[in-house]
XYZ file of N, CA and C in Angstrom:
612
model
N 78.686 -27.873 37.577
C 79.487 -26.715 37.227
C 79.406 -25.691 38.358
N 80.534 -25.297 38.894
C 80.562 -24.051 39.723
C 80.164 -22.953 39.799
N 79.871 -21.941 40.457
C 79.299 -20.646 40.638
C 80.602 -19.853 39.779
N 82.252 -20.432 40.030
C 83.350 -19.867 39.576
C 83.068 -19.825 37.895
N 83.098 -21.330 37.564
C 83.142 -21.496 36.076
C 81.702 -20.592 35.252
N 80.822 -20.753 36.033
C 79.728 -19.940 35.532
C 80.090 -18.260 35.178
N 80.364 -17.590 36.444
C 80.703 -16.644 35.788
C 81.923 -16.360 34.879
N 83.023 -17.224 34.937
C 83.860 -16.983 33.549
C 83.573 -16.908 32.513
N 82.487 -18.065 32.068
C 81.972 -18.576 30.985
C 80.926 -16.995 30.475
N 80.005 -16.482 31.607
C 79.452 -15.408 31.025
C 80.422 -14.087 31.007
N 81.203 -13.998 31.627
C 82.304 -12.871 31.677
C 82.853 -13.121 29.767
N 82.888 -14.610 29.644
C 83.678 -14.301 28.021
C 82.651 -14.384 26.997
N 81.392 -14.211 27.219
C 80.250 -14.664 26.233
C 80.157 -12.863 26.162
N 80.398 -12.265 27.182
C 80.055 -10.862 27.554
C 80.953 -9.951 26.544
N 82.370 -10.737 26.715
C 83.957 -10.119 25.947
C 83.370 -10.383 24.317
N 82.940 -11.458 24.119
C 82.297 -11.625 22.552
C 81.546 -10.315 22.231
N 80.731 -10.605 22.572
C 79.551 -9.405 22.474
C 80.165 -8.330 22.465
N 80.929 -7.661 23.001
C 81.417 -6.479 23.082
C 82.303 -6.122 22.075
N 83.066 -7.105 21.822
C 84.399 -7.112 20.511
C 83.171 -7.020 19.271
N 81.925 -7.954 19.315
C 81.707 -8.339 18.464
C 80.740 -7.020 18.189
N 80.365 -6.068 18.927
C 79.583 -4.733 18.681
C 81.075 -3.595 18.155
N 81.797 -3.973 18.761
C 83.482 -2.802 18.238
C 83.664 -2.662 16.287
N 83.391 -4.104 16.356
C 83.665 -4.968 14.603
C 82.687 -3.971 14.148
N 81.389 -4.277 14.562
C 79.982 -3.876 13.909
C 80.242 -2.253 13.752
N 80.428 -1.730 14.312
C 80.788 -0.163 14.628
C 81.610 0.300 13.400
N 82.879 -0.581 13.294
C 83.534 -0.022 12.443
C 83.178 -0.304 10.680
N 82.748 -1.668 11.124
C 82.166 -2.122 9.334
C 80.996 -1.201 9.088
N 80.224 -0.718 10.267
C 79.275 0.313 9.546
C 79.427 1.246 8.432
N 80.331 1.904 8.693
C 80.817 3.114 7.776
C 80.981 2.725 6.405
N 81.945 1.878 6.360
C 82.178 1.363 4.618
C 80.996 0.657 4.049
N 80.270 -0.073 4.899
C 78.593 -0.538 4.643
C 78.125 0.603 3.832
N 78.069 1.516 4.927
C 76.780 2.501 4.482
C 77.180 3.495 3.261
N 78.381 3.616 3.377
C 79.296 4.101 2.264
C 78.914 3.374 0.930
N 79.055 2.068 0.621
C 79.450 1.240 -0.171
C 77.471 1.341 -0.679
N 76.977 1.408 0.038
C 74.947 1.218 -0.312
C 75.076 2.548 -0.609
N 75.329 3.407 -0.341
C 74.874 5.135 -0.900
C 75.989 5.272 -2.177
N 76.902 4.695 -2.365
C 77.725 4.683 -3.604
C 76.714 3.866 -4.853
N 75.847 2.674 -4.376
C 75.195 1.460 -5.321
C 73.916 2.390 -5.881
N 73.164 3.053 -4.574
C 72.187 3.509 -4.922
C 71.723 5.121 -5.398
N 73.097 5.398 -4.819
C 72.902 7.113 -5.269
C 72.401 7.853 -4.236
N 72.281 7.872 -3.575
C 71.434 8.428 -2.795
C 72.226 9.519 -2.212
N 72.972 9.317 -1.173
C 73.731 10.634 -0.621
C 74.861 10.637 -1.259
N 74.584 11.892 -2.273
C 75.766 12.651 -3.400
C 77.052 13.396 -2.528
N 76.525 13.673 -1.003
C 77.528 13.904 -0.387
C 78.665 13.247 -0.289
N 78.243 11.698 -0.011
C 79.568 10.849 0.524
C 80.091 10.730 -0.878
N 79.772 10.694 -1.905
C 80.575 10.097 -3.038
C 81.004 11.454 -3.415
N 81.032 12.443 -3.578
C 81.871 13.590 -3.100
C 82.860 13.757 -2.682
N 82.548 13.149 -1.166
C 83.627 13.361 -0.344
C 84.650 12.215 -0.653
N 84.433 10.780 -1.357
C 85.028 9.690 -1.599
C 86.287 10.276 -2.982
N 85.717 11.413 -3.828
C 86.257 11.278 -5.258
C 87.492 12.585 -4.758
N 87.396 13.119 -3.323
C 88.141 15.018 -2.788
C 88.168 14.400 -1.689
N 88.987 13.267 -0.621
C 88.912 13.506 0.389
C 89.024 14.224 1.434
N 88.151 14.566 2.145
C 88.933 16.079 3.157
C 87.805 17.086 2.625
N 87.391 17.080 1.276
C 86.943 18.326 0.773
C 85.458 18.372 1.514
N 85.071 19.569 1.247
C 83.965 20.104 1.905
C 82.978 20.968 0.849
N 81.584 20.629 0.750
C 81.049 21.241 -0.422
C 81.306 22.348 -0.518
N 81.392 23.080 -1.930
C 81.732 23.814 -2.136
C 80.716 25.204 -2.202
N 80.926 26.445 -1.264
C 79.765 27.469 -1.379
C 79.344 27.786 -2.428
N 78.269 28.083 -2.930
C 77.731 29.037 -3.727
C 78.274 30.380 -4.188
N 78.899 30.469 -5.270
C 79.830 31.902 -5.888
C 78.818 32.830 -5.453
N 79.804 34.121 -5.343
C 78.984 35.665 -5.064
C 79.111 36.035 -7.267
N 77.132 35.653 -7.448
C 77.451 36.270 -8.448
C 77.652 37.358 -9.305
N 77.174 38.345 -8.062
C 78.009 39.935 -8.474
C 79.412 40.205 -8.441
N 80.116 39.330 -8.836
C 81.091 39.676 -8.413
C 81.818 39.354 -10.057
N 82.304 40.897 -10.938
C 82.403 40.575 -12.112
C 84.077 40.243 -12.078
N 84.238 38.848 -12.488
C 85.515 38.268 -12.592
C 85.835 38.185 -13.739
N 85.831 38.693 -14.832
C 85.871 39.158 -16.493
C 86.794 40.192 -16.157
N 86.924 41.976 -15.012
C 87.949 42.752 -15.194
C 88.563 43.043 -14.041
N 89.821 43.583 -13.943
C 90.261 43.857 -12.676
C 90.564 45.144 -12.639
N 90.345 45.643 -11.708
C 90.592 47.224 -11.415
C 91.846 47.801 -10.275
N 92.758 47.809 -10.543
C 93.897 48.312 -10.197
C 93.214 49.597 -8.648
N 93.279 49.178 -7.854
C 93.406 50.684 -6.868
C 94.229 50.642 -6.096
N 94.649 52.011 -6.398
C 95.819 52.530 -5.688
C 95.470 53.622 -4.187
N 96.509 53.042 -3.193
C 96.026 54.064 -1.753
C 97.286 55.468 -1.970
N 96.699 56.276 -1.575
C 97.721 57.599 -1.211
C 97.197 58.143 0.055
N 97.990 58.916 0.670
C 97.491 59.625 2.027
C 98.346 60.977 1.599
N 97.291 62.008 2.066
C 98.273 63.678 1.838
C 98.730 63.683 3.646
N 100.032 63.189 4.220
C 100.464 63.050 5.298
C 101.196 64.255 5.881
N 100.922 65.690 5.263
C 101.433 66.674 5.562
C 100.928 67.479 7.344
N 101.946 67.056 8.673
C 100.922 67.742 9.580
C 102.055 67.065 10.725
N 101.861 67.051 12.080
C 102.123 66.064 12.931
C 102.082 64.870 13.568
N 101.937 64.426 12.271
C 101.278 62.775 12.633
C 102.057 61.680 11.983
N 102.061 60.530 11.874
C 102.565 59.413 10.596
C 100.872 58.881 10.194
N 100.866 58.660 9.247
C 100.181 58.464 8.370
C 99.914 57.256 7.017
N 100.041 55.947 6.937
C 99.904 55.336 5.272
C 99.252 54.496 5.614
N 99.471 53.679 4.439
C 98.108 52.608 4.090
C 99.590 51.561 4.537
N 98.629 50.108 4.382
C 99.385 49.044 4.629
C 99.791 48.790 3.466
N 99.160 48.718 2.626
C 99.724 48.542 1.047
C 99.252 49.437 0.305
N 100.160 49.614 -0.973
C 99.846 50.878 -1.569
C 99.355 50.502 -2.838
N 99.050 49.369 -3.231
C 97.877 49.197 -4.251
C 97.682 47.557 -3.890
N 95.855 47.404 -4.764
C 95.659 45.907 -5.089
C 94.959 45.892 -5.873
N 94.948 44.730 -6.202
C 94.113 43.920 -7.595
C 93.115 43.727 -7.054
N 91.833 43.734 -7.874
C 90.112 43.566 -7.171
C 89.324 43.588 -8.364
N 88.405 42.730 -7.996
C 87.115 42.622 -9.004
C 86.162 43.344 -8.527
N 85.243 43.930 -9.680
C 84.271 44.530 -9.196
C 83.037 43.843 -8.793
N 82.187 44.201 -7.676
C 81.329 43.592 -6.807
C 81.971 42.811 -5.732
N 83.550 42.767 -5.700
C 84.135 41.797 -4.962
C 84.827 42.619 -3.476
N 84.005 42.527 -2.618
C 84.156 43.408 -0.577
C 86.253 42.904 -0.663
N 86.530 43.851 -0.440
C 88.078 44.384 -0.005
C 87.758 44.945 1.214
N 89.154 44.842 2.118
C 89.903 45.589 3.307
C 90.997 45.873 3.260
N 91.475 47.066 3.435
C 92.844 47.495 3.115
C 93.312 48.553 4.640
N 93.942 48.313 5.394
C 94.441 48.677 7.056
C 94.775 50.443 6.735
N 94.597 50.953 7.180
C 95.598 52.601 7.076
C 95.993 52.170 8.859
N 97.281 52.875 8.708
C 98.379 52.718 10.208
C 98.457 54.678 10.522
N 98.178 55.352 11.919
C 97.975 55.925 12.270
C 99.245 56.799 13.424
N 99.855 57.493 13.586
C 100.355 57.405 14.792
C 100.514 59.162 15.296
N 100.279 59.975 16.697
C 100.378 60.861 16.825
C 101.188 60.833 17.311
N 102.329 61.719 16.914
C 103.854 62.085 17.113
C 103.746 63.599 18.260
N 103.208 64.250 18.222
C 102.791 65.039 18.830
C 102.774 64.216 20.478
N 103.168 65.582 21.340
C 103.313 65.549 23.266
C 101.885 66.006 23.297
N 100.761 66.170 22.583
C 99.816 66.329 23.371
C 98.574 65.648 22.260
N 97.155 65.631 23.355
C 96.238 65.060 22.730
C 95.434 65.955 21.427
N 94.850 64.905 20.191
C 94.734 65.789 19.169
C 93.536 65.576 18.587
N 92.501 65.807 18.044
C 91.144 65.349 17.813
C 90.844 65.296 16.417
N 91.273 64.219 15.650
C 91.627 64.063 14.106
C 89.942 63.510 13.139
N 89.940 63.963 11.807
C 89.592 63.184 10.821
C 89.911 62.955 9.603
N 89.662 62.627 8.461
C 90.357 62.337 7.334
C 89.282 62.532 6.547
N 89.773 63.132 5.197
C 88.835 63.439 4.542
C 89.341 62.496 2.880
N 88.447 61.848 2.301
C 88.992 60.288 1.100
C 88.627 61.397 0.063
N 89.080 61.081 -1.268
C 88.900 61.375 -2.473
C 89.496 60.856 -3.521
N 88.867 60.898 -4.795
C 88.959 59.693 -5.649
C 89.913 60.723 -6.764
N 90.320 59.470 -7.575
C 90.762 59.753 -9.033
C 90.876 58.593 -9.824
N 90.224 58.553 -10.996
C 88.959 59.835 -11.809
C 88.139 59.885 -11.107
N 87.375 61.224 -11.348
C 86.427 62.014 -10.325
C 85.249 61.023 -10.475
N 85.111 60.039 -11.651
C 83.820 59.353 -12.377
C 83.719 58.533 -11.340
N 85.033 57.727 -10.715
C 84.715 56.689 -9.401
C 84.043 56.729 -8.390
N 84.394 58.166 -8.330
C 83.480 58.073 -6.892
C 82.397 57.723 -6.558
N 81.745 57.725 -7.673
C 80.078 56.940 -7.730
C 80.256 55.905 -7.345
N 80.777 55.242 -7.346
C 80.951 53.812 -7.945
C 82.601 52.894 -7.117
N 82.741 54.006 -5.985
C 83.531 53.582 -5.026
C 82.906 53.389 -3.524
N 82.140 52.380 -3.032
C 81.361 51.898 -1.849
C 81.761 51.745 -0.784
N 82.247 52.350 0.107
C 83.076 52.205 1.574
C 81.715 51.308 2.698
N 82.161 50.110 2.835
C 80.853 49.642 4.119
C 81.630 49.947 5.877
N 82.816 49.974 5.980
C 83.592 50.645 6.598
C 84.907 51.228 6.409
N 84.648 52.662 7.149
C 85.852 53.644 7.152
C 86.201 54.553 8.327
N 87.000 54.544 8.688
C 87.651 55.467 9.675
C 87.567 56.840 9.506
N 86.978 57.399 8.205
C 87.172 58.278 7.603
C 85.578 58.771 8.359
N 84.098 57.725 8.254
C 83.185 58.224 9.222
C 83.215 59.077 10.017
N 83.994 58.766 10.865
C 84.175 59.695 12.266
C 85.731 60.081 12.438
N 84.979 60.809 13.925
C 85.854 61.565 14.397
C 87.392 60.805 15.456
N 88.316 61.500 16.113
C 89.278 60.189 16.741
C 89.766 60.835 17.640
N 90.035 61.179 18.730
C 90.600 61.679 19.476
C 91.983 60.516 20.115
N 93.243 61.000 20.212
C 94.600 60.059 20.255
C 95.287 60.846 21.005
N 95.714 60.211 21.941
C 96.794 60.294 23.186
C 98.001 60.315 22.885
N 98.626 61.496 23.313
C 100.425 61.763 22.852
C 100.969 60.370 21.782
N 102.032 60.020 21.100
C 102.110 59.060 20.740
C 101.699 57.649 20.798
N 99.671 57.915 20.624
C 98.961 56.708 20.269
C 99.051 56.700 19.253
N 98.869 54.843 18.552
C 98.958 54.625 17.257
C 97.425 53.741 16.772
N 97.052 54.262 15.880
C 95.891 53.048 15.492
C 95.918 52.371 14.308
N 94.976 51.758 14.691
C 95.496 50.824 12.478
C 94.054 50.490 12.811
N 93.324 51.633 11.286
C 92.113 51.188 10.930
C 91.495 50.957 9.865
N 90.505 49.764 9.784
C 90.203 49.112 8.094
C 89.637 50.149 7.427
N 89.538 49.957 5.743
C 88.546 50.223 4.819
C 88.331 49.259 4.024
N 86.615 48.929 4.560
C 86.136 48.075 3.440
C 85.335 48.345 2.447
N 85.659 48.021 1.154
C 85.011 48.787 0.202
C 84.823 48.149 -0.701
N 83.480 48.117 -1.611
C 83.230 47.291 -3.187
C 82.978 48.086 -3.982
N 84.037 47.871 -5.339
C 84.092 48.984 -6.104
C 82.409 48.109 -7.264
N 81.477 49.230 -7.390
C 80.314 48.931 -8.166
C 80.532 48.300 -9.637
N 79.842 46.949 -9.757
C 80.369 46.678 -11.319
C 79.563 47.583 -12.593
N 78.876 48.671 -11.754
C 79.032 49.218 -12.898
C 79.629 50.646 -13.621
N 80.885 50.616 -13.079
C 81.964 51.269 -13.250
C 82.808 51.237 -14.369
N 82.542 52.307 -15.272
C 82.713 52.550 -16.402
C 83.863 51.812 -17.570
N 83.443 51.154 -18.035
C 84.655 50.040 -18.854
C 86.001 50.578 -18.981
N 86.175 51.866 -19.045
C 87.643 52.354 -19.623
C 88.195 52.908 -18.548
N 87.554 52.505 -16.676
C 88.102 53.167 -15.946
C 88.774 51.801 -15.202
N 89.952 51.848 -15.649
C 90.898 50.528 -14.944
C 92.029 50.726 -13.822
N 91.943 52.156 -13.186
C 92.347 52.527 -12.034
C 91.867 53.409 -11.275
N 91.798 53.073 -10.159
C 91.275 54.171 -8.908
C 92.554 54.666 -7.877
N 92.412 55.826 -7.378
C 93.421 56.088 -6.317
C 92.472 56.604 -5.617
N 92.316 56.305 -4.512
C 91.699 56.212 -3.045
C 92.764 57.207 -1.990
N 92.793 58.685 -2.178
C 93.539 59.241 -1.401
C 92.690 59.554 -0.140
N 93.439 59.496 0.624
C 93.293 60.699 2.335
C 93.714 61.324 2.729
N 93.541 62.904 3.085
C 93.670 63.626 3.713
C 93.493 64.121 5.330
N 94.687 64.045 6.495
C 94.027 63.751 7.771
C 94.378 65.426 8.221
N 93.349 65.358 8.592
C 93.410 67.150 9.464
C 92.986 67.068 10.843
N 93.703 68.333 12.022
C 93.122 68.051 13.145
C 91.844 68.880 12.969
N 91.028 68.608 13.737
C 89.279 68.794 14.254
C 89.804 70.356 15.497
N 89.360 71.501 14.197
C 89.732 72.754 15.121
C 90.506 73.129 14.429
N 91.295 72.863 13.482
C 92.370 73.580 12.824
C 92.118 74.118 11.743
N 93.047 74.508 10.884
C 92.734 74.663 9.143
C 92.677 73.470 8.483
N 91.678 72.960 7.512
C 91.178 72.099 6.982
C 92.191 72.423 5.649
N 92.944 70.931 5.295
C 93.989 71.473 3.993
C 93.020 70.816 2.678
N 93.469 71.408 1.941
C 93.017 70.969 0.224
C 93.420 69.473 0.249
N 92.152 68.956 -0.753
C 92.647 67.679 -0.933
C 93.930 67.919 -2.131
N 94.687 66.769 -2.674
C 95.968 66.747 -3.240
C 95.090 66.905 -4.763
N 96.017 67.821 -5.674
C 94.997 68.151 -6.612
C 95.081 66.860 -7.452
N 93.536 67.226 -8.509
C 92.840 65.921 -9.415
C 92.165 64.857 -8.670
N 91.929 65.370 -6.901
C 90.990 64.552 -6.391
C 89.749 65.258 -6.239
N 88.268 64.339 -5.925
C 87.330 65.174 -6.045
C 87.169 65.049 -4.644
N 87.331 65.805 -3.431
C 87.129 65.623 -1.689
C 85.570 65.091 -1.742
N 85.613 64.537 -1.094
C 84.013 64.007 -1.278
C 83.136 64.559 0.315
N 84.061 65.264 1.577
C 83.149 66.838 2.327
C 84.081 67.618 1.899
N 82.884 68.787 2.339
C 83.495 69.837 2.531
C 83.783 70.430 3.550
N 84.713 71.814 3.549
C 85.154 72.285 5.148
C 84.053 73.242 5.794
N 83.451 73.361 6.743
C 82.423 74.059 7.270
C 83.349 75.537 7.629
N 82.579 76.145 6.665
C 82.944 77.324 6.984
C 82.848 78.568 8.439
N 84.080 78.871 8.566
C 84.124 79.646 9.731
C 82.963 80.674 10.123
N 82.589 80.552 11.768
C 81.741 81.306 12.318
C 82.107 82.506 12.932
N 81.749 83.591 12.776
C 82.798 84.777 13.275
C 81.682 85.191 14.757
N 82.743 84.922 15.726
C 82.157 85.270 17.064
C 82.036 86.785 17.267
N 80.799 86.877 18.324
C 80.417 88.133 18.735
C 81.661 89.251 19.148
N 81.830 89.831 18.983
C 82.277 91.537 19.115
C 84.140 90.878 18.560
N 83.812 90.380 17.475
C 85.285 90.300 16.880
C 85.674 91.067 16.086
N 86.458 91.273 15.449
C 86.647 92.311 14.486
C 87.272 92.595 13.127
């Protein structure tokens, strides 16, 4: 036998082996599938066999009371040189259950203006029990001739918020920083207050 025929012969003993590891590769899966289905063992795959695609399912947030829903409504007191609203003007929410709701911003004003907003509730009882983890309302903003911003509020209304209170309105009030500070819109409770004026030396 030739040096030629020799290596053909191992060149196709080689092609076996290789096809014959491709086979093995793929019968693995339904193997190992088919033994963890017999024996129980990984509850995952037979899971995933009965929901294909599906993915276990997280662990519920169990503060989160899904028994009532609480209606809140956004308002803004937009009286000034600016535009001013919410992205939507109400939603549906459970209590213990984290919301974000956008307010859209824009200074209409030719010059720069140094803004904040002041939130307040209705019924006054919410406010306890209305949780902001972020707000724009924090701080302060300084905005460039017709800059516009769009900023979140995230907030979880507390489940333990009084059974017969099945709506909130979440108003804002935006004032410039230096100016006259306006009233919140009445039947809200402002949750600051305006720092009262300092009367400078030799005024009168």
């Amino acid at each position: 036998m030739g040096p030629r025929r020799e290596n053909l012969k191992m060149v196709g003993k080689l092609g076996v082996i290789t096809l014959g590891m491709f086979a093995f590769g793929y019968a693995l899966v339904p193997i190992y599938n088919a033994i963890c289905e017999m024996t129980g063992i990984n509850v995952l795959a037979l899971a995933e066999r009965e929901v294909p695609g599906a993915r276990p399912a997280l662990p519920a947030n169990t503060q989160v009371d899904r028994t009532r829903s609480i209606t809140v409504e956004f308002d803004v007191n937009a009286r000034g040189p600016w535009q001013f609203k919410p992205a939507v003007r109400s939603l549906q929410v459970h209590p213990g259950e984290l919301n974000t709701v956008m307010y859209e911003f824009q200074n209409v004003q030719n010059r720069t203006m140094a803004a904040q907003a002041i939130p307040s509730y209705a019924p006054k009882q919410s406010a306890a029990h209305f949780n902001k983890l972020e707000c724009f309302c924090f701080n302060q903003y300084t905005l460039a001739p017709g800059e516009k911003k769009a900023w979140p509020v995230a907030f979880v209304i507390d489940p333990k918020l009084p059974k017969d209170v099945t709506t909130i309105t979440l108003s804002y009030t935006f004032f410039e920083v230096g100016g006259k500070v306006p009233a919140a819109p009445e039947g809200h409770a402002p949750q600051v207050r305006a720092v009262p004026a300092v009367s400078l030396p030799g005024a009168v």
